[in-house]
Coordinates of C-alpha atoms in Angstrom, one line a residue:
Chain A
M134 CA 12.6 -47.2 9.6
I135 CA 13.5 -48.5 6.1
K136 CA 12.8 -45.1 4.7
K137 CA 15.1 -43.4 7.1
L138 CA 17.8 -46.0 6.3
V139 CA 17.5 -45.4 2.6
L140 CA 17.7 -41.7 3.2
L141 CA 20.8 -42.1 5.4
L142 CA 22.4 -44.2 2.7
M143 CA 21.5 -41.6 0.1
F144 CA 22.9 -38.8 2.1
G145 CA 26.0 -40.8 2.9
F146 CA 26.6 -41.3 -0.8
I147 CA 26.1 -37.6 -1.5
F148 CA 28.5 -36.8 1.3
I149 CA 31.3 -39.1 0.0
Y150 CA 30.7 -37.9 -3.5
A151 CA 30.9 -34.2 -2.4
L152 CA 34.0 -34.9 -0.3
A153 CA 35.7 -36.5 -3.3
A154 CA 34.8 -33.4 -5.4
T155 CA 36.1 -31.0 -2.7
V156 CA 39.6 -32.6 -2.2
P157 CA 41.1 -30.9 -5.3
L158 CA 39.6 -27.6 -4.1
A159 CA 41.3 -27.7 -0.7
D160 CA 44.6 -26.3 -1.9
I161 CA 43.1 -23.6 -4.2
S162 CA 45.4 -20.7 -4.4
L163 CA 44.7 -17.0 -4.7
E164 CA 47.1 -16.5 -7.6
T165 CA 45.0 -18.4 -10.0
S166 CA 41.7 -16.9 -8.7
I167 CA 40.1 -13.8 -10.1
G168 CA 40.3 -12.4 -6.6
Q169 CA 44.0 -11.5 -7.2
T170 CA 42.9 -9.2 -10.0
V171 CA 40.4 -7.5 -7.7
I172 CA 43.1 -7.0 -5.0
D173 CA 45.6 -5.6 -7.6
R174 CA 43.2 -3.3 -9.5
G175 CA 40.2 -2.9 -7.3
Y176 CA 41.1 0.5 -5.9
D177 CA 42.0 2.0 -9.3
D178 CA 38.9 0.6 -10.9
T179 CA 36.3 1.4 -8.3
A180 CA 37.9 4.0 -5.8
S181 CA 36.8 1.7 -3.0
K182 CA 39.3 0.6 -0.4
N183 CA 37.0 -2.1 0.9
L184 CA 37.4 -4.7 -1.8
V185 CA 34.3 -6.6 -0.9
A186 CA 32.4 -3.3 -1.4
A187 CA 34.3 -2.8 -4.7
I188 CA 32.8 -6.1 -6.0
L189 CA 29.3 -5.4 -4.5
L190 CA 29.0 -1.8 -5.6
D191 CA 30.9 -1.8 -8.9
Y192 CA 32.0 -5.0 -10.5
R193 CA 28.8 -6.9 -9.7
L194 CA 26.4 -4.0 -9.0
F195 CA 23.8 -5.7 -11.2
D196 CA 23.6 -8.6 -8.8
S197 CA 23.5 -6.3 -5.7
I198 CA 20.6 -4.3 -7.1
F199 CA 18.5 -7.4 -7.7
E200 CA 19.5 -8.9 -4.4
A201 CA 18.0 -5.7 -2.9
G202 CA 15.0 -6.4 -5.1
I203 CA 14.6 -9.9 -3.5
L204 CA 14.3 -8.2 -0.1
L205 CA 11.7 -5.9 -1.5
I206 CA 9.7 -8.9 -2.8
S207 CA 10.0 -10.6 0.6
A208 CA 8.8 -7.5 2.5
A209 CA 5.9 -7.1 0.0
G210 CA 5.0 -10.7 0.5
V211 CA 4.9 -10.4 4.3
L212 CA 2.8 -7.2 3.9
Y213 CA 0.5 -9.0 1.5
M214 CA 0.0 -12.0 3.8
T215 CA -0.8 -9.8 6.8
Q216 CA -3.1 -7.4 5.0
S217 CA -6.4 -9.1 5.9
S218 CA -7.1 -9.1 9.6
E219 CA -9.7 -11.9 9.3
Y220 CA -8.6 -15.1 10.9
S221 CA -10.0 -18.5 10.3
K222 CA -11.9 -20.2 13.0
S223 CA -9.9 -23.2 13.8
V224 CA -7.6 -21.4 16.2
P225 CA -9.2 -19.0 18.6
R226 CA -7.1 -16.0 19.3
S227 CA -6.3 -15.6 22.9
K228 CA -8.3 -12.6 24.1
E229 CA -5.8 -11.0 26.5
A230 CA -2.7 -11.6 24.4
T231 CA -2.1 -7.9 24.6
A232 CA 1.3 -6.2 24.7
P233 CA 3.6 -7.7 27.4
K234 CA 4.0 -5.5 30.4
D235 CA 7.0 -3.3 29.6
S236 CA 9.5 -3.1 32.4
D237 CA 10.9 0.3 33.3
T238 CA 14.5 -0.9 32.7
I239 CA 13.9 -1.9 29.1
L240 CA 12.0 1.3 28.5
A241 CA 14.8 3.5 29.9
V242 CA 17.6 1.6 28.2
S243 CA 15.9 1.5 24.8
R244 CA 15.3 5.3 25.1
I245 CA 19.0 5.8 25.7
L246 CA 20.1 3.3 23.1
Y247 CA 17.9 4.4 20.2
P248 CA 19.8 7.5 19.0
F249 CA 23.2 5.7 19.4
M250 CA 22.0 2.8 17.3
L251 CA 20.8 5.2 14.6
L252 CA 24.2 6.9 14.6
F253 CA 26.1 3.6 14.5
G254 CA 23.9 2.4 11.6
F255 CA 24.6 5.5 9.6
Y256 CA 28.3 5.3 10.4
I257 CA 28.4 1.7 9.1
I258 CA 26.6 2.8 5.9
V259 CA 28.5 5.9 5.1
F260 CA 32.0 4.4 5.7
G261 CA 31.1 1.2 3.9
D262 CA 33.8 1.7 1.2
L263 CA 36.6 2.4 3.7
S264 CA 36.0 -0.1 6.5
P265 CA 33.9 -3.2 7.1
G266 CA 30.3 -2.6 6.6
G267 CA 28.1 -1.2 3.8
G268 CA 24.5 -0.7 2.9
F269 CA 23.2 -4.1 3.8
Q270 CA 24.8 -4.4 7.2
G271 CA 24.1 -0.8 8.2
G272 CA 20.5 -1.2 7.0
V273 CA 20.0 -4.1 9.4
I274 CA 21.3 -2.0 12.3
L275 CA 18.9 0.9 11.4
A276 CA 16.1 -1.6 11.2
T277 CA 16.9 -3.0 14.7
A278 CA 17.0 0.5 16.0
R279 CA 13.5 1.0 14.7
L280 CA 12.5 -2.3 16.3
I281 CA 13.8 -1.0 19.7
S282 CA 11.5 2.0 19.2
V283 CA 8.6 -0.4 19.5
Y284 CA 9.3 -0.4 23.2
I285 CA 9.0 3.4 23.3
P286 CA 5.2 4.0 23.9
E287 CA 5.1 7.6 22.8
K288 CA 6.2 6.8 19.4
A289 CA 3.4 6.1 17.0
S290 CA 3.5 2.8 15.3
E291 CA 5.0 2.6 11.8
N292 CA 2.9 3.1 8.8
T293 CA 4.0 0.0 6.8
D294 CA 2.2 0.9 3.6
R295 CA 4.0 4.2 3.4
L296 CA 7.3 2.4 4.2
N297 CA 6.6 -0.1 1.4
R298 CA 6.0 2.8 -1.1
L299 CA 9.3 4.4 0.1
E300 CA 11.1 1.1 -0.5
K301 CA 9.7 0.8 -4.0
I302 CA 10.8 4.4 -4.8
L303 CA 14.3 3.7 -3.3
F304 CA 14.6 0.5 -5.4
L305 CA 13.7 2.4 -8.6
S306 CA 16.2 5.1 -7.8
L307 CA 18.8 2.5 -7.2
L308 CA 18.1 1.0 -10.6
S309 CA 18.2 4.5 -12.3
L310 CA 21.4 5.4 -10.5
G311 CA 23.0 2.2 -11.8
L312 CA 21.8 3.1 -15.3
V313 CA 23.2 6.7 -15.3
S314 CA 26.6 5.3 -16.2
L315 CA 25.1 4.1 -19.5
V316 CA 25.0 7.7 -20.6
T317 CA 28.3 8.9 -19.1
Q318 CA 30.5 5.9 -19.4
G319 CA 28.8 3.8 -22.1
A320 CA 28.4 0.7 -19.8
P321 CA 25.5 0.1 -17.3
F322 CA 25.9 -0.7 -13.6
T323 CA 29.3 1.0 -12.9
N324 CA 30.5 4.3 -11.5
F325 CA 29.1 7.1 -13.6
L326 CA 32.0 9.5 -12.7
P327 CA 34.8 9.4 -15.2
R328 CA 38.0 7.4 -14.4
Y329 CA 40.4 10.4 -14.6
L330 CA 38.8 12.0 -11.5
D331 CA 40.4 11.8 -8.1
P332 CA 39.3 8.6 -6.2
E333 CA 38.2 10.8 -3.3
I334 CA 35.6 12.4 -5.7
R335 CA 34.7 9.1 -7.4
R336 CA 33.9 7.8 -3.9
F337 CA 30.8 9.9 -3.9
F338 CA 29.0 7.3 -6.1
L339 CA 29.8 4.6 -3.6
V340 CA 28.5 6.6 -0.6
L341 CA 25.3 7.5 -2.4
L342 CA 24.7 3.9 -3.4
N343 CA 25.4 2.6 0.1
L344 CA 23.0 5.2 1.5
L345 CA 20.2 4.2 -0.9
I346 CA 20.8 0.4 -0.2
G347 CA 20.9 1.0 3.5
L348 CA 17.7 3.0 3.6
K349 CA 16.0 0.4 1.4
V350 CA 17.1 -2.5 3.5
S351 CA 16.1 -0.8 6.7
S352 CA 12.7 0.0 5.5
G353 CA 12.2 -3.5 4.2
L354 CA 13.3 -5.1 7.4
T355 CA 11.2 -2.6 9.4
I356 CA 8.1 -3.7 7.5
I357 CA 8.9 -7.4 8.3
F358 CA 9.6 -6.7 12.0
T359 CA 6.6 -4.6 12.6
R360 CA 4.3 -7.0 10.9
F361 CA 5.7 -9.9 12.9
V362 CA 5.2 -7.9 16.1
K363 CA 1.6 -7.1 15.2
E364 CA 0.9 -10.6 14.2
G365 CA 2.3 -11.9 17.5
R366 CA 0.2 -9.6 19.6
Chain B
M328 CA 40.6 -31.2 5.0
L329 CA 38.9 -32.4 8.2
Q330 CA 37.1 -29.1 8.6
L331 CA 35.8 -29.3 5.0
A332 CA 34.5 -32.9 5.7
L333 CA 32.8 -31.7 8.9
I334 CA 31.1 -28.8 7.0
L335 CA 30.0 -31.2 4.3
L336 CA 28.6 -33.4 7.1
M337 CA 26.7 -30.4 8.4
I338 CA 25.2 -29.8 4.9
G339 CA 24.2 -33.5 4.9
L340 CA 22.7 -33.3 8.3
G341 CA 20.6 -30.3 7.3
L342 CA 19.4 -32.1 4.2
Y343 CA 18.5 -35.2 6.2
G344 CA 16.6 -33.0 8.7
L345 CA 14.7 -31.3 5.8
A346 CA 13.7 -34.7 4.5
T347 CA 12.6 -36.2 7.8
S348 CA 11.3 -33.5 10.0
R349 CA 7.6 -33.5 10.5
H350 CA 7.2 -30.0 11.9
L351 CA 7.2 -26.9 9.7
I352 CA 9.3 -24.8 12.0
K353 CA 11.9 -27.5 12.2
S354 CA 12.0 -27.6 8.4
I355 CA 12.7 -23.9 8.4
I356 CA 15.4 -24.3 11.0
F357 CA 17.1 -27.1 8.9
L358 CA 16.9 -24.8 5.9
N359 CA 18.9 -22.3 7.9
V360 CA 21.4 -25.0 8.9
V361 CA 22.0 -25.9 5.3
E362 CA 22.4 -22.2 4.4
A363 CA 24.8 -21.5 7.3
S364 CA 27.0 -24.5 6.4
V365 CA 27.1 -23.5 2.8
I366 CA 28.4 -20.1 3.9
L367 CA 30.9 -21.7 6.2
F368 CA 32.0 -24.0 3.3
F369 CA 32.7 -21.1 1.0
L370 CA 34.6 -19.1 3.5
R371 CA 36.7 -22.1 4.7
L372 CA 37.6 -22.9 1.1
F373 CA 39.2 -19.6 0.5
Y374 CA 40.7 -19.2 4.0
I375 CA 44.4 -18.4 4.2
S376 CA 46.0 -18.8 7.6
E377 CA 47.2 -15.4 8.9
G378 CA 45.7 -13.7 5.9
G379 CA 44.7 -10.1 6.1
V380 CA 41.2 -8.5 5.7
P381 CA 40.5 -7.6 2.0
I382 CA 40.6 -3.9 2.8
L383 CA 43.4 -1.6 1.5
P384 CA 46.0 -0.9 2.8
S385 CA 46.4 -4.5 3.9
L386 CA 49.2 -3.8 6.4
G387 CA 51.7 -6.4 5.3
A388 CA 49.5 -9.4 5.5
E389 CA 48.4 -11.0 2.3
P390 CA 44.6 -10.2 2.0
V391 CA 42.2 -13.1 1.5
D392 CA 40.1 -13.5 -1.6
P393 CA 37.3 -10.9 -1.5
I394 CA 35.0 -12.7 -4.0
P395 CA 33.6 -15.5 -1.8
Q396 CA 32.9 -12.9 0.9
A397 CA 30.9 -10.7 -1.6
L398 CA 29.0 -13.8 -2.8
M399 CA 28.2 -14.8 0.8
I400 CA 26.6 -11.4 1.6
T401 CA 24.2 -12.1 -1.2
T402 CA 23.4 -15.5 0.3
I403 CA 22.9 -14.1 3.8
V404 CA 20.4 -11.4 2.6
I405 CA 18.5 -13.9 0.4
G406 CA 18.4 -16.4 3.3
A407 CA 17.0 -13.8 5.6
S408 CA 14.3 -12.9 3.1
V409 CA 13.4 -16.5 2.5
T410 CA 13.3 -17.2 6.3
A411 CA 11.1 -14.2 7.0
L412 CA 8.6 -15.2 4.3
A413 CA 8.6 -18.8 5.4
L414 CA 7.9 -17.9 9.0
M415 CA 5.1 -15.6 8.1
M416 CA 3.6 -18.3 5.9
S417 CA 3.8 -20.8 8.8
I418 CA 2.0 -18.4 11.0
K419 CA -0.7 -18.1 8.4
I420 CA -0.9 -21.9 8.0
Y421 CA -1.3 -22.3 11.7
H422 CA -4.1 -19.8 11.8
Q423 CA -5.8 -21.6 8.9
Y424 CA -5.4 -25.2 9.9
G425 CA -4.5 -25.2 13.5
T426 CA -1.4 -27.4 13.1
L427 CA 2.1 -27.3 11.7
D428 CA 2.5 -31.0 11.1
W429 CA 3.4 -31.9 7.5
K430 CA 1.6 -35.2 7.6
I431 CA -1.7 -33.7 8.9
L432 CA -1.4 -30.8 6.5
L433 CA -0.9 -33.0 3.5
N434 CA -3.9 -35.2 4.5
K435 CA -6.0 -32.1 4.8
E436 CA -4.8 -31.0 1.3
D437 CA -5.9 -34.4 -0.1
N438 CA -9.4 -34.3 1.4
Q439 CA -10.3 -31.0 -0.1

């Protein structure tokens, strides 16, 4: 009881302190923020109409690549932890915890939904620099489409080791694609196409990057999903 | 202002839950609460009423600051990775020790 009281007092103090620190931030304005520069110059600099994608795929490409790397590490960790199929004795695995009985409705609907989800995922990825979306979001949709395919019995289960290898290759190609601009532009992690080209042509770099990120994220999340499903069964 | 205070309260609640919860899954849930309220905090801080989306052409409305949104995508992806890893670890811990209670787990750790 005393412990909880002390904790409450501590968090109350932190709360009031943080509130006092946030008061001057409340009327922060865009004019003094660096965001105004992005809004003014983003399209000319990066050829991306979606300014969030402009930051993610050009100004701060370095961060995005290693953010994708963190997902790779997480997927590899899940893969590593589920590698051994030996379980310790303390919890007996229920013998008939087999696959739940698939209802016909779910089967039929997932069969219909599967190609549309793939299409929607690729749409979100490819148009990431024109409309809301991008590699990360589209990759999650692709991965959920793969998850739905778990319900389709004819489909063979995913080979997660192969997927992990694919993800590593995609991550390395992302890194090397980011470094191409070191040769052509003299600065790493930016668009490798020269600035005098038409924005419609320079867009190619963004679409390529979005595709790579999307495939990488989808393979990483598919590894996590399938391993969780296997672990649960 | 009131909204910011409420969001800060949410962060505080999440931290309190992290410090007091005895169940591992509850700890993971509170971690997600903290993460979600941090995201809310950033987005609320740079919110402009009747601002447009930061996508050109912005159709007359003044677009909101795109930088916090780009930062928050990073937070969401990393949060998902951390949650997935933590959940898988908790499954493994349950298989190993048969419990997810922090106190029992710490006692077992001491006895070994």
